[in-house]
Amino acid sequence: MGTATEHRLAGRLQGFLRGTKKNYSAGHERPLGGYLAAMAGFGVYTAAWSTVVRLRGRPLPDRPAPWDVALTAVAAFRLSRLLSKAAVTSPLRAPFTTYVGPQGPAELHEEARAGAGKDTVGELVTCPFCTSVWVVSTLTAGQLLWPRATRTAMGALTALAGADALQLTYAALVDRTEGE
């Protein structure tokens, strides 16, 4: 008896999910199932490192230090762009994306491939905003588990972001000077 009830419930749930996807998508192809899987994966990832932090007995700060927040923000910005846009990291994205062309200084424009979860992963790995959620979570875990090594790496990424800003400023000044 429970089996028939379970089948009816499963059928209703599938119908609800199909209807929700159809109504939401408004005729566009949107990988809602893939997004749901990515959210679940992120939840599992965060729960896993949180569990490790707890099992190791690492104390949590009452609140993050402003310096750590700033350092994390700049490091996450740089690492997210490095992972999602840099030419040198394109082999990591290639299974899920298609090269479109250059985009900005030393960056690429790529589009997600369609089908079999590649669309969701492709969107995730080409979007610096999406990638930064994972990067910030990873850097937070690193600060709690390996604070010295993580802060050293974040300092290097922050220095790289500063160097990038100086390179772009220099190039703009040269263009301005030569353009006159």
Backbone as JSON Lines, residues from 0, in Angstrom:
{"i":0,"aa":"M","n":[0.82,-1.19,0.0],"ca":[0.0,0.0,0.0],"c":[0.86,1.26,0.0]}
{"i":1,"aa":"G","n":[1.93,1.22,0.76],"ca":[2.85,2.35,0.8],"c":[3.49,2.59,-0.55]}
{"i":2,"aa":"T","n":[3.68,1.53,-1.34],"ca":[4.33,1.67,-2.63],"c":[3.45,2.48,-3.6]}
{"i":3,"aa":"A","n":[2.18,2.21,-3.64],"ca":[1.27,2.95,-4.52],"c":[1.21,4.42,-4.09]}
{"i":4,"aa":"T","n":[1.18,4.65,-2.81],"ca":[1.17,6.03,-2.3],"c":[2.47,6.74,-2.66]}
{"i":5,"aa":"E","n":[3.57,6.02,-2.54],"ca":[4.86,6.61,-2.89],"c":[4.92,6.95,-4.38]}
{"i":6,"aa":"H","n":[4.38,6.09,-5.23],"ca":[4.37,6.35,-6.68],"c":[3.5,7.57,-7.0]}
{"i":7,"aa":"R","n":[2.35,7.69,-6.36],"ca":[1.49,8.85,-6.59],"c":[2.19,10.13,-6.13]}
{"i":8,"aa":"L","n":[2.82,10.07,-4.98],"ca":[3.53,11.23,-4.46],"c":[4.69,11.6,-5.38]}
{"i":9,"aa":"A","n":[5.45,10.61,-5.84],"ca":[6.56,10.86,-6.76],"c":[6.04,11.46,-8.07]}
{"i":10,"aa":"G","n":[4.93,10.96,-8.58],"ca":[4.34,11.5,-9.81],"c":[3.91,12.94,-9.64]}
{"i":11,"aa":"R","n":[3.3,13.25,-8.5],"ca":[2.9,14.63,-8.23],"c":[4.1,15.55,-8.12]}
{"i":12,"aa":"L","n":[5.14,15.07,-7.46],"ca":[6.34,15.87,-7.31],"c":[6.99,16.14,-8.67]}
{"i":13,"aa":"Q","n":[7.08,15.1,-9.52],"ca":[7.65,15.28,-10.85],"c":[6.82,16.27,-11.67]}
{"i":14,"aa":"G","n":[5.5,16.16,-11.57],"ca":[4.63,17.09,-12.28],"c":[4.81,18.51,-11.8]}
{"i":15,"aa":"F","n":[4.92,18.66,-10.49],"ca":[5.15,19.98,-9.9],"c":[6.47,20.57,-10.4]}
{"i":16,"aa":"L","n":[7.53,19.75,-10.4],"ca":[8.84,20.23,-10.83],"c":[8.85,20.58,-12.31]}
{"i":17,"aa":"R","n":[8.22,19.75,-13.16],"ca":[8.14,20.07,-14.59],"c":[7.38,21.37,-14.81]}
{"i":18,"aa":"G","n":[6.26,21.52,-14.11],"ca":[5.47,22.74,-14.26],"c":[6.23,23.97,-13.79]}
{"i":19,"aa":"T","n":[6.93,23.83,-12.68],"ca":[7.73,24.95,-12.16],"c":[8.8,25.34,-13.17]}
{"i":20,"aa":"K","n":[9.5,24.36,-13.73],"ca":[10.56,24.65,-14.71],"c":[9.97,25.33,-15.94]}
{"i":21,"aa":"K","n":[8.84,24.82,-16.42],"ca":[8.21,25.39,-17.61],"c":[7.77,26.83,-17.34]}
{"i":22,"aa":"N","n":[7.12,27.06,-16.23],"ca":[6.65,28.41,-15.9],"c":[7.8,29.37,-15.67]}
{"i":23,"aa":"Y","n":[8.84,28.9,-15.02],"ca":[9.99,29.75,-14.74],"c":[10.75,30.1,-16.01]}
{"i":24,"aa":"S","n":[11.01,29.1,-16.83],"ca":[11.88,29.26,-17.99],"c":[11.3,30.14,-19.09]}
{"i":25,"aa":"A","n":[10.0,30.26,-19.15],"ca":[9.33,31.1,-20.14],"c":[9.85,30.84,-21.56]}
{"i":26,"aa":"G","n":[10.01,29.57,-21.9],"ca":[10.44,29.19,-23.24],"c":[11.95,29.15,-23.45]}
{"i":27,"aa":"H","n":[12.7,29.57,-22.47],"ca":[14.17,29.54,-22.55],"c":[14.67,28.25,-21.91]}
{"i":28,"aa":"E","n":[15.82,27.81,-22.36],"ca":[16.41,26.61,-21.77],"c":[17.22,27.02,-20.54]}
{"i":29,"aa":"R","n":[16.76,26.63,-19.37],"ca":[17.44,26.95,-18.12],"c":[17.7,25.65,-17.37]}
{"i":30,"aa":"P","n":[18.95,25.37,-17.0],"ca":[19.3,24.11,-16.33],"c":[19.02,24.15,-14.83]}
{"i":31,"aa":"L","n":[17.75,24.26,-14.45],"ca":[17.4,24.37,-13.03],"c":[17.86,23.16,-12.23]}
{"i":32,"aa":"G","n":[17.77,21.97,-12.83],"ca":[18.24,20.77,-12.13],"c":[19.73,20.84,-11.85]}
{"i":33,"aa":"G","n":[20.48,21.33,-12.8],"ca":[21.92,21.5,-12.61],"c":[22.23,22.53,-11.54]}
{"i":34,"aa":"Y","n":[21.46,23.62,-11.52],"ca":[21.66,24.63,-10.49],"c":[21.36,24.05,-9.11]}
{"i":35,"aa":"L","n":[20.31,23.26,-9.04],"ca":[19.95,22.62,-7.77],"c":[21.07,21.67,-7.32]}
{"i":36,"aa":"A","n":[21.64,20.94,-8.26],"ca":[22.75,20.03,-7.93],"c":[23.97,20.83,-7.48]}
{"i":37,"aa":"A","n":[24.25,21.96,-8.13],"ca":[25.38,22.8,-7.73],"c":[25.17,23.36,-6.33]}
{"i":38,"aa":"M","n":[23.94,23.79,-6.03],"ca":[23.65,24.28,-4.68],"c":[23.81,23.18,-3.64]}
{"i":39,"aa":"A","n":[23.35,21.99,-3.96],"ca":[23.5,20.86,-3.04],"c":[24.98,20.53,-2.86]}
{"i":40,"aa":"G","n":[25.74,20.53,-3.94],"ca":[27.18,20.28,-3.86],"c":[27.88,21.31,-2.99]}
{"i":41,"aa":"F","n":[27.5,22.57,-3.14],"ca":[28.09,23.62,-2.32],"c":[27.74,23.4,-0.85]}
{"i":42,"aa":"G","n":[26.51,23.02,-0.58],"ca":[26.09,22.74,0.8],"c":[26.89,21.6,1.41]}
{"i":43,"aa":"V","n":[27.09,20.54,0.65],"ca":[27.87,19.39,1.12],"c":[29.32,19.81,1.34]}
{"i":44,"aa":"Y","n":[29.89,20.56,0.41],"ca":[31.27,21.04,0.53],"c":[31.45,21.88,1.79]}
{"i":45,"aa":"T","n":[30.56,22.83,1.99],"ca":[30.65,23.7,3.16],"c":[30.45,22.92,4.45]}
{"i":46,"aa":"A","n":[29.49,22.0,4.45],"ca":[29.26,21.16,5.64],"c":[30.48,20.3,5.94]}
{"i":47,"aa":"A","n":[31.15,19.81,4.91],"ca":[32.32,18.95,5.11],"c":[33.46,19.72,5.76]}
{"i":48,"aa":"W","n":[33.79,20.91,5.23],"ca":[34.9,21.62,5.86],"c":[34.51,22.17,7.21]}
{"i":49,"aa":"S","n":[33.24,22.51,7.4],"ca":[32.78,22.95,8.72],"c":[32.92,21.84,9.75]}
{"i":50,"aa":"T","n":[32.63,20.61,9.32],"ca":[32.77,19.45,10.2],"c":[34.23,19.24,10.57]}
{"i":51,"aa":"V","n":[35.1,19.37,9.6],"ca":[36.54,19.22,9.88],"c":[37.0,20.29,10.88]}
{"i":52,"aa":"V","n":[36.55,21.52,10.7],"ca":[36.9,22.6,11.63],"c":[36.44,22.23,13.04]}
{"i":53,"aa":"R","n":[35.21,21.75,13.15],"ca":[34.66,21.39,14.47],"c":[35.41,20.2,15.08]}
{"i":54,"aa":"L","n":[35.69,19.16,14.27],"ca":[36.38,17.98,14.78],"c":[37.81,18.31,15.24]}
{"i":55,"aa":"R","n":[38.43,19.25,14.59],"ca":[39.79,19.65,14.99],"c":[39.77,20.59,16.19]}
{"i":56,"aa":"G","n":[38.58,21.01,16.6],"ca":[38.47,21.89,17.77],"c":[39.0,23.29,17.53]}
{"i":57,"aa":"R","n":[39.01,23.71,16.28],"ca":[39.5,25.04,15.97],"c":[38.5,26.08,16.46]}
{"i":58,"aa":"P","n":[38.96,27.08,17.19],"ca":[38.03,28.11,17.68],"c":[37.58,29.03,16.55]}
{"i":59,"aa":"L","n":[36.33,29.41,16.59],"ca":[35.8,30.38,15.63],"c":[35.92,31.76,16.23]}
{"i":60,"aa":"P","n":[36.31,32.73,15.44],"ca":[36.38,34.09,15.98],"c":[34.97,34.61,16.27]}
{"i":61,"aa":"D","n":[34.88,35.54,17.21],"ca":[33.58,36.15,17.49],"c":[33.05,36.87,16.25]}
{"i":62,"aa":"R","n":[33.96,37.49,15.54],"ca":[33.64,38.15,14.27],"c":[34.93,38.24,13.47]}
{"i":63,"aa":"P","n":[34.8,38.29,12.16],"ca":[36.03,38.37,11.36],"c":[36.69,39.73,11.53]}
{"i":64,"aa":"A","n":[37.99,39.72,11.54],"ca":[38.73,40.98,11.61],"c":[38.56,41.73,10.29]}
{"i":65,"aa":"P","n":[38.4,43.04,10.35],"ca":[38.22,43.81,9.1],"c":[39.35,43.56,8.1]}
{"i":66,"aa":"W","n":[40.58,43.45,8.58],"ca":[41.71,43.19,7.69],"c":[41.53,41.87,6.96]}
{"i":67,"aa":"D","n":[41.07,40.83,7.67],"ca":[40.85,39.52,7.04],"c":[39.73,39.6,5.99]}
{"i":68,"aa":"V","n":[38.7,40.37,6.27],"ca":[37.62,40.53,5.3],"c":[38.14,41.2,4.03]}
{"i":69,"aa":"A","n":[38.92,42.26,4.2],"ca":[39.48,42.96,3.03],"c":[40.44,42.06,2.26]}
{"i":70,"aa":"L","n":[41.31,41.36,2.97],"ca":[42.27,40.47,2.33],"c":[41.54,39.35,1.58]}
{"i":71,"aa":"T","n":[40.52,38.79,2.2],"ca":[39.73,37.73,1.56],"c":[39.04,38.25,0.32]}
{"i":72,"aa":"A","n":[38.47,39.46,0.39],"ca":[37.75,40.03,-0.75],"c":[38.68,40.2,-1.95]}
{"i":73,"aa":"V","n":[39.85,40.78,-1.73],"ca":[40.77,41.03,-2.84],"c":[41.32,39.71,-3.37]}
{"i":74,"aa":"A","n":[41.7,38.8,-2.47],"ca":[42.23,37.51,-2.9],"c":[41.17,36.71,-3.66]}
{"i":75,"aa":"A","n":[39.93,36.74,-3.17],"ca":[38.85,36.01,-3.86],"c":[38.58,36.62,-5.23]}
{"i":76,"aa":"F","n":[38.61,37.94,-5.32],"ca":[38.43,38.59,-6.61],"c":[39.48,38.1,-7.6]}
{"i":77,"aa":"R","n":[40.75,38.12,-7.18],"ca":[41.83,37.76,-8.1],"c":[41.8,36.29,-8.47]}
{"i":78,"aa":"L","n":[41.61,35.42,-7.47],"ca":[41.6,33.98,-7.75],"c":[40.38,33.6,-8.59]}
{"i":79,"aa":"S","n":[39.24,34.22,-8.36],"ca":[38.04,33.93,-9.14],"c":[38.23,34.31,-10.61]}
{"i":80,"aa":"R","n":[38.84,35.44,-10.86],"ca":[39.09,35.86,-12.25],"c":[40.16,34.97,-12.88]}
{"i":81,"aa":"L","n":[41.16,34.59,-12.1],"ca":[42.2,33.7,-12.61],"c":[41.58,32.37,-13.03]}
{"i":82,"aa":"L","n":[40.71,31.82,-12.2],"ca":[40.09,30.52,-12.49],"c":[39.05,30.6,-13.61]}
{"i":83,"aa":"S","n":[38.31,31.69,-13.68],"ca":[37.18,31.74,-14.6],"c":[37.45,32.45,-15.93]}
{"i":84,"aa":"K","n":[38.53,33.2,-16.02],"ca":[38.75,34.01,-17.22],"c":[40.14,33.9,-17.84]}
{"i":85,"aa":"A","n":[41.15,33.51,-17.07],"ca":[42.53,33.54,-17.58],"c":[42.76,32.5,-18.66]}
{"i":86,"aa":"A","n":[43.57,32.87,-19.66],"ca":[43.91,31.93,-20.73],"c":[44.64,30.71,-20.19]}
{"i":87,"aa":"V","n":[45.53,30.94,-19.25],"ca":[46.35,29.84,-18.73],"c":[45.52,28.78,-18.0]}
{"i":88,"aa":"T","n":[44.36,29.13,-17.49],"ca":[43.51,28.14,-16.8],"c":[42.4,27.6,-17.71]}
{"i":89,"aa":"S","n":[42.42,27.94,-19.0],"ca":[41.39,27.45,-19.92],"c":[41.35,25.93,-20.02]}
{"i":90,"aa":"P","n":[42.45,25.19,-19.86],"ca":[42.33,23.72,-19.89],"c":[41.41,23.17,-18.8]}
{"i":91,"aa":"L","n":[41.3,23.87,-17.68],"ca":[40.39,23.43,-16.62],"c":[38.93,23.63,-17.02]}
{"i":92,"aa":"R","n":[38.67,24.66,-17.81],"ca":[37.3,24.97,-18.24],"c":[36.9,24.28,-19.53]}
{"i":93,"aa":"A","n":[37.87,23.89,-20.34],"ca":[37.63,23.37,-21.69],"c":[36.62,22.23,-21.78]}
{"i":94,"aa":"P","n":[36.57,21.29,-20.85],"ca":[35.57,20.22,-20.99],"c":[34.12,20.72,-20.89]}
{"i":95,"aa":"F","n":[33.94,21.93,-20.35],"ca":[32.59,22.43,-20.1],"c":[32.26,23.69,-20.9]}
{"i":96,"aa":"T","n":[33.23,24.2,-21.68],"ca":[33.04,25.47,-22.36],"c":[33.52,25.41,-23.81]}
{"i":97,"aa":"T","n":[33.16,26.45,-24.55],"ca":[33.64,26.65,-25.91],"c":[34.27,28.03,-25.98]}
{"i":98,"aa":"Y","n":[35.46,28.09,-26.56],"ca":[36.17,29.36,-26.72],"c":[35.43,30.24,-27.71]}
{"i":99,"aa":"V","n":[35.22,31.51,-27.34],"ca":[34.56,32.47,-28.22],"c":[35.57,33.5,-28.72]}
{"i":100,"aa":"G","n":[36.43,33.98,-27.83],"ca":[37.43,34.97,-28.23],"c":[38.04,35.64,-27.02]}
{"i":101,"aa":"P","n":[38.94,36.59,-27.26],"ca":[39.54,37.33,-26.15],"c":[38.51,38.26,-25.52]}
{"i":102,"aa":"Q","n":[38.72,38.58,-24.25],"ca":[37.82,39.49,-23.54],"c":[38.64,40.22,-22.5]}
{"i":103,"aa":"G","n":[38.99,41.44,-22.78],"ca":[39.78,42.21,-21.83],"c":[41.23,41.77,-21.81]}
{"i":104,"aa":"P","n":[42.04,42.5,-21.06],"ca":[43.46,42.17,-20.99],"c":[43.7,40.79,-20.36]}
{"i":105,"aa":"A","n":[44.32,39.91,-21.11],"ca":[44.72,38.58,-20.65],"c":[43.55,37.72,-20.18]}
{"i":106,"aa":"E","n":[42.37,37.97,-20.72],"ca":[41.21,37.16,-20.35],"c":[40.5,36.65,-21.59]}
{"i":107,"aa":"L","n":[39.7,35.6,-21.39],"ca":[38.97,34.97,-22.49],"c":[37.47,35.06,-22.27]}
{"i":108,"aa":"H","n":[36.75,35.05,-23.4],"ca":[35.29,34.9,-23.36],"c":[35.0,33.47,-23.81]}
{"i":109,"aa":"E","n":[34.34,32.73,-22.96],"ca":[33.96,31.36,-23.26],"c":[32.48,31.2,-22.93]}
{"i":110,"aa":"E","n":[31.83,30.26,-23.61],"ca":[30.42,29.97,-23.34],"c":[30.28,28.54,-22.89]}
{"i":111,"aa":"A","n":[29.3,28.32,-22.04],"ca":[29.05,26.98,-21.52],"c":[28.55,26.08,-22.64]}
{"i":112,"aa":"R","n":[28.99,24.82,-22.61],"ca":[28.48,23.82,-23.55],"c":[27.13,23.34,-23.07]}
{"i":113,"aa":"A","n":[26.32,22.87,-23.99],"ca":[24.98,22.41,-23.65],"c":[24.99,20.93,-23.25]}
{"i":114,"aa":"G","n":[24.07,20.58,-22.38],"ca":[23.77,19.18,-22.09],"c":[24.62,18.49,-21.05]}
{"i":115,"aa":"A","n":[24.01,17.47,-20.47],"ca":[24.65,16.53,-19.53],"c":[25.39,17.21,-18.4]}
{"i":116,"aa":"G","n":[24.83,18.29,-17.88],"ca":[25.44,18.99,-16.76],"c":[26.55,19.94,-17.15]}
{"i":117,"aa":"K","n":[26.99,19.87,-18.41],"ca":[28.07,20.76,-18.86],"c":[27.62,22.21,-18.85]}
{"i":118,"aa":"D","n":[26.33,22.44,-19.11],"ca":[25.84,23.81,-19.12],"c":[25.95,24.45,-17.74]}
{"i":119,"aa":"T","n":[25.59,23.72,-16.71],"ca":[25.66,24.26,-15.36],"c":[27.11,24.47,-14.94]}
{"i":120,"aa":"V","n":[27.93,23.46,-15.12],"ca":[29.35,23.57,-14.75],"c":[30.01,24.65,-15.6]}
{"i":121,"aa":"G","n":[29.68,24.69,-16.89],"ca":[30.24,25.72,-17.77],"c":[29.89,27.12,-17.31]}
{"i":122,"aa":"E","n":[28.65,27.33,-16.9],"ca":[28.27,28.64,-16.38],"c":[29.02,28.96,-15.1]}
{"i":123,"aa":"L","n":[29.15,27.98,-14.23],"ca":[29.84,28.18,-12.96],"c":[31.3,28.56,-13.18]}
{"i":124,"aa":"V","n":[32.0,27.83,-14.05],"ca":[33.44,28.05,-14.19],"c":[33.81,29.23,-15.08]}
{"i":125,"aa":"T","n":[32.84,29.81,-15.79],"ca":[33.13,31.0,-16.6],"c":[32.61,32.28,-15.96]}
{"i":126,"aa":"C","n":[31.98,32.15,-14.82],"ca":[31.39,33.31,-14.13],"c":[32.22,33.63,-12.89]}
{"i":127,"aa":"P","n":[32.98,34.74,-12.9],"ca":[33.78,35.05,-11.72],"c":[32.94,35.3,-10.48]}
{"i":128,"aa":"F","n":[31.72,35.76,-10.64],"ca":[30.84,35.97,-9.49],"c":[30.43,34.63,-8.88]}
{"i":129,"aa":"C","n":[30.12,33.67,-9.74],"ca":[29.75,32.32,-9.27],"c":[30.94,31.61,-8.64]}
{"i":130,"aa":"T","n":[32.08,31.7,-9.29],"ca":[33.29,31.06,-8.79],"c":[33.7,31.65,-7.45]}
{"i":131,"aa":"S","n":[33.48,32.94,-7.26],"ca":[33.91,33.6,-6.02],"c":[33.19,33.05,-4.79]}
{"i":132,"aa":"V","n":[31.98,32.55,-4.96],"ca":[31.27,31.95,-3.82],"c":[32.06,30.75,-3.3]}
{"i":133,"aa":"W","n":[32.52,29.91,-4.21],"ca":[33.31,28.73,-3.84],"c":[34.68,29.14,-3.31]}
{"i":134,"aa":"V","n":[35.29,30.15,-3.94],"ca":[36.62,30.61,-3.52],"c":[36.56,31.2,-2.12]}
{"i":135,"aa":"V","n":[35.58,32.04,-1.84],"ca":[35.46,32.63,-0.5],"c":[35.24,31.54,0.55]}
{"i":136,"aa":"S","n":[34.42,30.56,0.22],"ca":[34.2,29.45,1.16],"c":[35.5,28.7,1.41]}
{"i":137,"aa":"T","n":[36.26,28.45,0.35],"ca":[37.54,27.74,0.49],"c":[38.55,28.56,1.29]}
{"i":138,"aa":"L","n":[38.63,29.86,1.01],"ca":[39.55,30.71,1.76],"c":[39.15,30.81,3.23]}
{"i":139,"aa":"T","n":[37.85,30.84,3.49],"ca":[37.38,30.86,4.87],"c":[37.78,29.58,5.59]}
{"i":140,"aa":"A","n":[37.59,28.44,4.93],"ca":[38.0,27.17,5.51],"c":[39.51,27.18,5.76]}
{"i":141,"aa":"G","n":[40.26,27.67,4.8],"ca":[41.71,27.74,4.95],"c":[42.13,28.61,6.12]}
{"i":142,"aa":"Q","n":[41.45,29.74,6.3],"ca":[41.78,30.62,7.42],"c":[41.51,29.95,8.76]}
{"i":143,"aa":"L","n":[40.5,29.08,8.8],"ca":[40.18,28.39,10.05],"c":[41.07,27.18,10.29]}
{"i":144,"aa":"L","n":[41.46,26.5,9.23],"ca":[42.25,25.27,9.38],"c":[43.75,25.5,9.28]}
{"i":145,"aa":"W","n":[44.19,26.35,8.36],"ca":[45.61,26.6,8.13],"c":[45.82,28.11,7.98]}
{"i":146,"aa":"P","n":[45.63,28.86,9.05],"ca":[45.61,30.33,8.92],"c":[46.89,30.95,8.35]}
{"i":147,"aa":"R","n":[48.05,30.5,8.76],"ca":[49.28,31.12,8.28],"c":[49.48,30.88,6.79]}
{"i":148,"aa":"A","n":[49.33,29.65,6.35],"ca":[49.51,29.34,4.94],"c":[48.46,30.03,4.08]}
{"i":149,"aa":"T","n":[47.22,30.06,4.56],"ca":[46.14,30.69,3.79],"c":[46.36,32.2,3.68]}
{"i":150,"aa":"R","n":[46.74,32.83,4.78],"ca":[46.98,34.27,4.72],"c":[48.17,34.59,3.8]}
{"i":151,"aa":"T","n":[49.16,33.72,3.78],"ca":[50.3,33.92,2.88],"c":[49.83,33.85,1.42]}
{"i":152,"aa":"A","n":[49.03,32.84,1.1],"ca":[48.5,32.71,-0.26],"c":[47.59,33.89,-0.6]}
{"i":153,"aa":"M","n":[46.76,34.31,0.36],"ca":[45.87,35.44,0.1],"c":[46.67,36.73,-0.08]}
{"i":154,"aa":"G","n":[47.76,36.87,0.65],"ca":[48.63,38.03,0.46],"c":[49.22,38.05,-0.93]}
{"i":155,"aa":"A","n":[49.65,36.89,-1.42],"ca":[50.19,36.8,-2.78],"c":[49.13,37.15,-3.82]}
{"i":156,"aa":"L","n":[47.92,36.63,-3.65],"ca":[46.84,36.96,-4.59],"c":[46.49,38.44,-4.55]}
{"i":157,"aa":"T","n":[46.52,39.03,-3.37],"ca":[46.24,40.46,-3.23],"c":[47.34,41.27,-3.91]}
{"i":158,"aa":"A","n":[48.6,40.85,-3.74],"ca":[49.69,41.53,-4.43],"c":[49.53,41.42,-5.94]}
{"i":159,"aa":"L","n":[49.1,40.27,-6.42],"ca":[48.85,40.08,-7.84],"c":[47.74,41.01,-8.33]}
{"i":160,"aa":"A","n":[46.67,41.15,-7.54],"ca":[45.6,42.08,-7.92],"c":[46.14,43.51,-7.98]}
{"i":161,"aa":"G","n":[47.0,43.88,-7.04],"ca":[47.61,45.21,-7.07],"c":[48.5,45.39,-8.28]}
{"i":162,"aa":"A","n":[49.27,44.36,-8.61],"ca":[50.13,44.43,-9.8],"c":[49.29,44.57,-11.06]}
{"i":163,"aa":"D","n":[48.18,43.83,-11.13],"ca":[47.29,43.96,-12.29],"c":[46.76,45.39,-12.42]}
{"i":164,"aa":"A","n":[46.35,45.97,-11.29],"ca":[45.84,47.34,-11.32],"c":[46.91,48.31,-11.79]}
{"i":165,"aa":"L","n":[48.13,48.11,-11.34],"ca":[49.23,48.97,-11.79],"c":[49.52,48.78,-13.28]}
{"i":166,"aa":"Q","n":[49.47,47.53,-13.77],"ca":[49.69,47.28,-15.2],"c":[48.63,48.0,-16.04]}
{"i":167,"aa":"L","n":[47.38,47.88,-15.63],"ca":[46.3,48.53,-16.38],"c":[46.41,50.05,-16.32]}
{"i":168,"aa":"T","n":[46.77,50.58,-15.15],"ca":[46.96,52.02,-15.01],"c":[48.09,52.51,-15.9]}
{"i":169,"aa":"Y","n":[49.19,51.78,-15.89],"ca":[50.33,52.14,-16.73],"c":[49.94,52.13,-18.21]}
{"i":170,"aa":"A","n":[49.27,51.07,-18.64],"ca":[48.85,50.97,-20.04],"c":[47.92,52.13,-20.42]}
{"i":171,"aa":"A","n":[47.01,52.49,-19.52],"ca":[46.1,53.61,-19.8],"c":[46.87,54.92,-19.9]}
{"i":172,"aa":"L","n":[47.86,55.1,-19.03],"ca":[48.67,56.33,-19.09],"c":[49.49,56.4,-20.37]}
{"i":173,"aa":"V","n":[50.05,55.28,-20.78],"ca":[50.82,55.24,-22.03],"c":[49.89,55.57,-23.21]}
{"i":174,"aa":"D","n":[48.71,54.95,-23.25],"ca":[47.75,55.23,-24.32],"c":[47.36,56.7,-24.35]}
{"i":175,"aa":"R","n":[47.15,57.25,-23.17],"ca":[46.75,58.67,-23.08],"c":[47.88,59.58,-23.55]}
{"i":176,"aa":"T","n":[49.11,59.27,-23.15],"ca":[50.26,60.08,-23.51],"c":[50.54,59.99,-25.0]}
{"i":177,"aa":"E","n":[50.5,58.79,-25.56],"ca":[50.78,58.6,-26.98],"c":[49.64,59.08,-27.86]}
{"i":178,"aa":"G","n":[48.45,59.15,-27.31],"ca":[47.29,59.6,-28.07],"c":[47.24,61.1,-28.26]}
{"i":179,"aa":"E","n":[47.98,61.84,-27.48],"ca":[47.94,63.3,-27.58],"c":[48.86,63.84,-28.6]}
